């Protein structure tokens, strides 16, 4: 009886440490990325918000032709902080001068874990108001391979219908967060 008790005790602790080891390895397996998102909005004649979105080029490789908000990765060697990264991404992707915009706020971070490639993406979105909203002020050829081939101002519900399928969860969360602000 004493032997059985120690044997079961040993098995229990072996399984316990095995579980701890598996959890540690899983956390190492999940890659993390910090993404900066830019929400630029204006208001139409009925004072309803319209959002600046871009149509994804072949550079994106995944769901080309769908629409999204400007965004990009935080680059440690280029960006001193998240706001600097937002301004850089705005210039690179849509060529818009941030001096033409009014900064409103930074939203709380949104975490999305992609179960397919085990990647944790933390999104930091910055909201800007664009009073004049002249699309001719944007330049899409700032990069050798542009992210977007076209930009538009659309309402958020239209964005949800036109965006890449892997962006739907993120944009649904965003639509809730921006409602009291915009």
mmCIF file of C-alpha atoms in Angstrom:
data_model
loop_
_atom_site.group_PDB
_atom_site.id
_atom_site.type_symbol
_atom_site.label_atom_id
_atom_site.label_comp_id
_atom_site.label_asym_id
_atom_site.label_seq_id
_atom_site.Cartn_x
_atom_site.Cartn_y
_atom_site.Cartn_z
ATOM 1 C CA UNK A 1 0.000 0.000 0.000
ATOM 2 C CA UNK A 2 2.858 2.331 0.880
ATOM 3 C CA UNK A 3 4.518 1.543 -2.462
ATOM 4 C CA UNK A 4 1.305 2.246 -4.407
ATOM 5 C CA UNK A 5 0.919 5.593 -2.636
ATOM 6 C CA UNK A 6 4.466 6.688 -3.572
ATOM 7 C CA UNK A 7 4.072 5.383 -7.100
ATOM 8 C CA UNK A 8 0.863 7.427 -7.611
ATOM 9 C CA UNK A 9 2.520 10.410 -5.925
ATOM 10 C CA UNK A 10 5.458 10.146 -8.355
ATOM 11 C CA UNK A 11 3.131 9.842 -11.383
ATOM 12 C CA UNK A 12 1.120 12.877 -10.245
ATOM 13 C CA UNK A 13 4.216 15.086 -9.898
ATOM 14 C CA UNK A 14 5.676 13.813 -13.151
ATOM 15 C CA UNK A 15 2.494 14.787 -14.994
ATOM 16 C CA UNK A 16 2.379 18.113 -13.143
ATOM 17 C CA UNK A 17 5.929 19.057 -14.231
ATOM 18 C CA UNK A 18 5.251 17.826 -17.741
ATOM 19 C CA UNK A 19 2.258 20.181 -17.941
ATOM 20 C CA UNK A 20 4.361 23.096 -16.683
ATOM 21 C CA UNK A 21 7.009 22.331 -19.280
ATOM 22 C CA UNK A 22 4.397 22.175 -22.059
ATOM 23 C CA UNK A 23 2.915 25.542 -21.031
ATOM 24 C CA UNK A 24 6.361 27.122 -21.033
ATOM 25 C CA UNK A 25 7.152 25.734 -24.472
ATOM 26 C CA UNK A 26 3.759 26.875 -25.836
ATOM 27 C CA UNK A 27 4.392 30.420 -24.621
ATOM 28 C CA UNK A 28 7.754 30.365 -26.379
ATOM 29 C CA UNK A 29 6.046 29.060 -29.508
ATOM 30 C CA UNK A 30 3.624 31.991 -29.754
ATOM 31 C CA UNK A 31 5.293 34.842 -31.637
ATOM 32 C CA UNK A 32 4.442 38.404 -30.704
ATOM 33 C CA UNK A 33 4.064 41.417 -32.958
ATOM 34 C CA UNK A 34 3.238 45.018 -32.167
ATOM 35 C CA UNK A 35 1.116 46.631 -34.865
ATOM 36 C CA UNK A 36 0.334 50.315 -35.190
ATOM 37 C CA UNK A 37 -3.043 51.181 -36.674
ATOM 38 C CA UNK A 38 -4.206 54.534 -37.960
ATOM 39 C CA UNK A 39 -7.840 55.596 -37.934
ATOM 40 C CA UNK A 40 -8.338 58.742 -39.981
ATOM 41 C CA UNK A 41 -11.907 59.966 -40.153
ATOM 42 C CA UNK A 42 -13.860 62.896 -41.448
ATOM 43 C CA UNK A 43 -17.570 63.672 -41.418
ATOM 44 C CA UNK A 44 -19.926 63.827 -44.387
ATOM 45 C CA UNK A 45 -22.613 66.464 -44.946
ATOM 46 C CA UNK A 46 -24.897 64.599 -42.488
ATOM 47 C CA UNK A 47 -22.119 64.605 -39.848
ATOM 48 C CA UNK A 48 -21.686 60.827 -40.138
ATOM 49 C CA UNK A 49 -18.097 59.564 -39.861
ATOM 50 C CA UNK A 50 -16.225 58.314 -42.925
ATOM 51 C CA UNK A 51 -12.926 56.465 -42.573
ATOM 52 C CA UNK A 52 -9.845 56.506 -44.781
ATOM 53 C CA UNK A 53 -9.178 52.971 -46.042
ATOM 54 C CA UNK A 54 -6.869 51.469 -48.631
ATOM 55 C CA UNK A 55 -7.274 48.607 -51.077
ATOM 56 C CA UNK A 56 -4.629 45.919 -50.510
ATOM 57 C CA UNK A 57 -2.123 45.382 -53.320
ATOM 58 C CA UNK A 58 -0.429 42.163 -54.387
ATOM 59 C CA UNK A 59 2.388 43.052 -51.982
ATOM 60 C CA UNK A 60 0.094 41.828 -49.222
ATOM 61 C CA UNK A 61 -0.244 38.410 -50.953
ATOM 62 C CA UNK A 62 -3.228 37.548 -48.785
ATOM 63 C CA UNK A 63 -6.716 38.696 -49.796
ATOM 64 C CA UNK A 64 -5.505 41.195 -52.381
ATOM 65 C CA UNK A 65 -8.201 43.684 -53.346
ATOM 66 C CA UNK A 66 -9.827 43.826 -49.918
ATOM 67 C CA UNK A 67 -9.847 47.032 -47.887
ATOM 68 C CA UNK A 68 -8.242 47.953 -44.596
ATOM 69 C CA UNK A 69 -7.172 50.792 -42.350
ATOM 70 C CA UNK A 70 -3.527 51.886 -42.662
ATOM 71 C CA UNK A 71 -1.305 49.922 -40.293
ATOM 72 C CA UNK A 72 2.181 48.547 -39.897
ATOM 73 C CA UNK A 73 4.674 47.086 -37.499
ATOM 74 C CA UNK A 74 6.484 48.900 -34.728
ATOM 75 C CA UNK A 75 10.152 49.080 -35.757
ATOM 76 C CA UNK A 76 12.540 49.411 -32.829
ATOM 77 C CA UNK A 77 15.359 50.845 -34.960
ATOM 78 C CA UNK A 78 13.111 53.542 -36.507
ATOM 79 C CA UNK A 79 10.490 54.395 -33.889
ATOM 80 C CA UNK A 80 11.137 56.044 -30.530
ATOM 81 C CA UNK A 81 7.550 55.391 -29.412
ATOM 82 C CA UNK A 82 4.168 54.164 -30.673
ATOM 83 C CA UNK A 83 3.005 57.623 -31.777
ATOM 84 C CA UNK A 84 6.178 58.120 -33.861
ATOM 85 C CA UNK A 85 5.478 54.754 -35.481
ATOM 86 C CA UNK A 86 1.927 55.864 -36.338
ATOM 87 C CA UNK A 87 3.197 59.033 -38.038
ATOM 88 C CA UNK A 88 5.830 57.024 -39.956
ATOM 89 C CA UNK A 89 3.276 54.438 -41.116
ATOM 90 C CA UNK A 90 0.896 57.196 -42.193
ATOM 91 C CA UNK A 91 3.640 58.787 -44.319
ATOM 92 C CA UNK A 92 4.821 55.460 -45.795
ATOM 93 C CA UNK A 93 1.450 53.935 -46.637
ATOM 94 C CA UNK A 94 -0.741 56.871 -47.616
ATOM 95 C CA UNK A 95 1.705 59.785 -47.896
ATOM 96 C CA UNK A 96 -0.470 62.015 -45.776
ATOM 97 C CA UNK A 97 1.164 64.822 -43.809
ATOM 98 C CA UNK A 98 0.164 64.486 -40.151
ATOM 99 C CA UNK A 99 0.085 68.300 -39.868
ATOM 100 C CA UNK A 100 -3.155 68.194 -41.872
ATOM 101 C CA UNK A 101 -4.805 66.109 -39.164
ATOM 102 C CA UNK A 102 -5.990 66.646 -35.629
ATOM 103 C CA UNK A 103 -4.844 63.942 -33.205
ATOM 104 C CA UNK A 104 -7.805 62.731 -31.119
ATOM 105 C CA UNK A 105 -6.540 59.850 -28.966
ATOM 106 C CA UNK A 106 -4.881 56.450 -28.738
ATOM 107 C CA UNK A 107 -7.209 53.523 -28.126
ATOM 108 C CA UNK A 108 -6.553 50.793 -25.581
ATOM 109 C CA UNK A 109 -4.477 47.970 -27.026
ATOM 110 C CA UNK A 110 -6.321 45.109 -28.722
ATOM 111 C CA UNK A 111 -4.796 41.629 -28.639
ATOM 112 C CA UNK A 112 -5.617 39.077 -31.309
ATOM 113 C CA UNK A 113 -4.120 35.576 -31.329
ATOM 114 C CA UNK A 114 -4.038 33.876 -34.702
ATOM 115 C CA UNK A 115 -4.516 30.191 -33.974
ATOM 116 C CA UNK A 116 -3.317 29.178 -37.457
ATOM 117 C CA UNK A 117 0.230 30.526 -37.140
ATOM 118 C CA UNK A 118 0.389 30.905 -33.343
ATOM 119 C CA UNK A 119 1.019 34.647 -33.568
ATOM 120 C CA UNK A 120 -0.069 37.161 -30.946
ATOM 121 C CA UNK A 121 -0.657 40.573 -32.438
ATOM 122 C CA UNK A 122 -1.089 43.592 -30.173
ATOM 123 C CA UNK A 123 -2.716 46.480 -32.038
ATOM 124 C CA UNK A 124 -2.286 50.105 -30.962
ATOM 125 C CA UNK A 125 -4.675 52.369 -32.866
ATOM 126 C CA UNK A 126 -4.367 56.137 -33.077
ATOM 127 C CA UNK A 127 -7.368 58.242 -34.091
ATOM 128 C CA UNK A 128 -7.005 61.385 -36.198
ATOM 129 C CA UNK A 129 -9.645 63.776 -37.493
ATOM 130 C CA UNK A 130 -9.207 65.070 -41.064
ATOM 131 C CA UNK A 131 -11.355 68.147 -41.578
ATOM 132 C CA UNK A 132 -10.557 68.883 -45.251
ATOM 133 C CA UNK A 133 -10.383 65.227 -46.349
ATOM 134 C CA UNK A 134 -8.982 65.867 -49.813
ATOM 135 C CA UNK A 135 -7.867 62.453 -51.097
ATOM 136 C CA UNK A 136 -5.524 64.197 -53.564
ATOM 137 C CA UNK A 137 -3.304 65.064 -50.586
ATOM 138 C CA UNK A 138 -2.483 61.359 -50.225
ATOM 139 C CA UNK A 139 0.363 59.657 -52.110
ATOM 140 C CA UNK A 140 0.399 55.898 -52.483
ATOM 141 C CA UNK A 141 3.826 55.572 -54.144
ATOM 142 C CA UNK A 142 6.011 56.338 -51.109
ATOM 143 C CA UNK A 143 7.323 52.783 -50.950
ATOM 144 C CA UNK A 144 8.955 50.671 -53.636
ATOM 145 C CA UNK A 145 6.050 48.235 -53.343
ATOM 146 C CA UNK A 146 3.006 50.207 -52.169
ATOM 147 C CA UNK A 147 0.637 48.686 -49.613
ATOM 148 C CA UNK A 148 -2.441 50.172 -51.313
ATOM 149 C CA UNK A 149 -3.396 50.856 -54.930
ATOM 150 C CA UNK A 150 -6.468 52.952 -54.086
ATOM 151 C CA UNK A 151 -7.909 54.836 -51.126
ATOM 152 C CA UNK A 152 -11.463 55.812 -50.248
ATOM 153 C CA UNK A 153 -13.516 57.359 -47.481
ATOM 154 C CA UNK A 154 -16.215 54.903 -46.346
ATOM 155 C CA UNK A 155 -18.417 54.259 -43.317
ATOM 156 C CA UNK A 156 -17.304 51.601 -40.854
ATOM 157 C CA UNK A 157 -20.086 49.144 -41.726
ATOM 158 C CA UNK A 158 -18.928 49.193 -45.356
ATOM 159 C CA UNK A 159 -15.382 48.510 -44.188
ATOM 160 C CA UNK A 160 -16.610 45.452 -42.295
ATOM 161 C CA UNK A 161 -18.163 44.159 -45.534
ATOM 162 C CA UNK A 162 -15.128 44.934 -47.736
ATOM 163 C CA UNK A 163 -12.229 44.001 -45.429
ATOM 164 C CA UNK A 164 -10.087 40.866 -45.463
ATOM 165 C CA UNK A 165 -11.707 38.028 -43.523
ATOM 166 C CA UNK A 166 -8.819 37.879 -41.042
ATOM 167 C CA UNK A 167 -9.468 41.561 -40.144
ATOM 168 C CA UNK A 168 -13.156 41.124 -39.245
ATOM 169 C CA UNK A 169 -12.602 40.226 -35.563
ATOM 170 C CA UNK A 170 -10.251 43.180 -35.101
ATOM 171 C CA UNK A 171 -12.541 45.651 -36.863
ATOM 172 C CA UNK A 172 -15.585 44.467 -34.901
ATOM 173 C CA UNK A 173 -13.700 45.196 -31.679
ATOM 174 C CA UNK A 174 -12.602 48.558 -33.089
ATOM 175 C CA UNK A 175 -16.160 49.549 -34.030
ATOM 176 C CA UNK A 176 -17.169 49.192 -30.375
ATOM 177 C CA UNK A 177 -14.160 51.151 -29.090
ATOM 178 C CA UNK A 178 -14.547 54.085 -31.463
ATOM 179 C CA UNK A 179 -18.308 54.644 -31.048
ATOM 180 C CA UNK A 180 -18.097 56.905 -27.972
ATOM 181 C CA UNK A 181 -15.145 58.840 -29.444
ATOM 182 C CA UNK A 182 -16.261 59.576 -32.992
#
